[in-house]
């Protein structure tokens, strides 16, 4: 009983771990059972669903994406087939699944008062460029709109740039650190490298766990050491999840998932930090929306709602009875913008 209790508390499975791909892997079904989830095949041998009253997880063989209550979240290692069942890396249970299903709620409540917005690129760095549109123009336009909405919601907002100026990447999180920001949100728009135009939808990045490769690893792999951002990576993941969910549900766009990267603007931030790729400038329809102020207002509202949803999880209003093991990623209702910061 003690062993099972310890395993549940740590998110470990009582099942035997198997070494696989140089990682410790455990059977998904055993982990699910130990954590009160019922497991069954959606497609025998290929796809497993694990459910309880409030949670639905879908795992696919050889895939690094898990669907958590309808939102895609990147794993660090693929789900692996083994003797008629599927295995999951213990590192992914510890750094992706457990922090979302069982966040360390109420143990360290933190008011969010100051938010640092980082409009990507600027000045000589145009970012993605399609026809006469530069990414730097639209990241700034979105940041200015978002600043206004966040201020109305009661937050203090600082910007890494408020004009078309060049700012070095390390200076961006450094500003947030220096000014004591509680959250760091970097804003970007995407483009496919080949200009292929069928890809659309937002994706939200947070720091890669120690010992893992990034979702889109570019010259940095599992050997990269711990970063400052890894100290608060669970909160960053929770923020990234709430953000992706809010964007996808409010804007009704395809979900490109919560992803992991050691981008320069993420790895040095000492507060929860995310990077939003708000959509694709290479998509014929989505690009026109990105260039449209009304759509950017909607996107800014979705970002505010994502922040408020995160805030409710990590810094609930007073006089709420403490609870543990509360699923943080349930529910599909759209969050409403409150007119003032509930923590103030
Ligand atoms: Zn960019």
PDB file of C-alpha atoms and ligand atoms in Angstrom, residues 121 135 188-189, ligand 1:
ATOM      1  CA  UNK A 121      11.909  40.395 -34.233  1.00  0.00           C
ATOM      2  CA  UNK A 135       6.376  39.217 -39.271  1.00  0.00           C
ATOM      3  CA  UNK A 188       5.497  35.347 -33.264  1.00  0.00           C
ATOM      4  CA  UNK A 189       3.858  34.288 -36.507  1.00  0.00           C
TER       5      UNK A 189
HETATM    6 ZN1  LIG B   1       9.310  34.786 -35.367  1.00  0.00          ZN
END
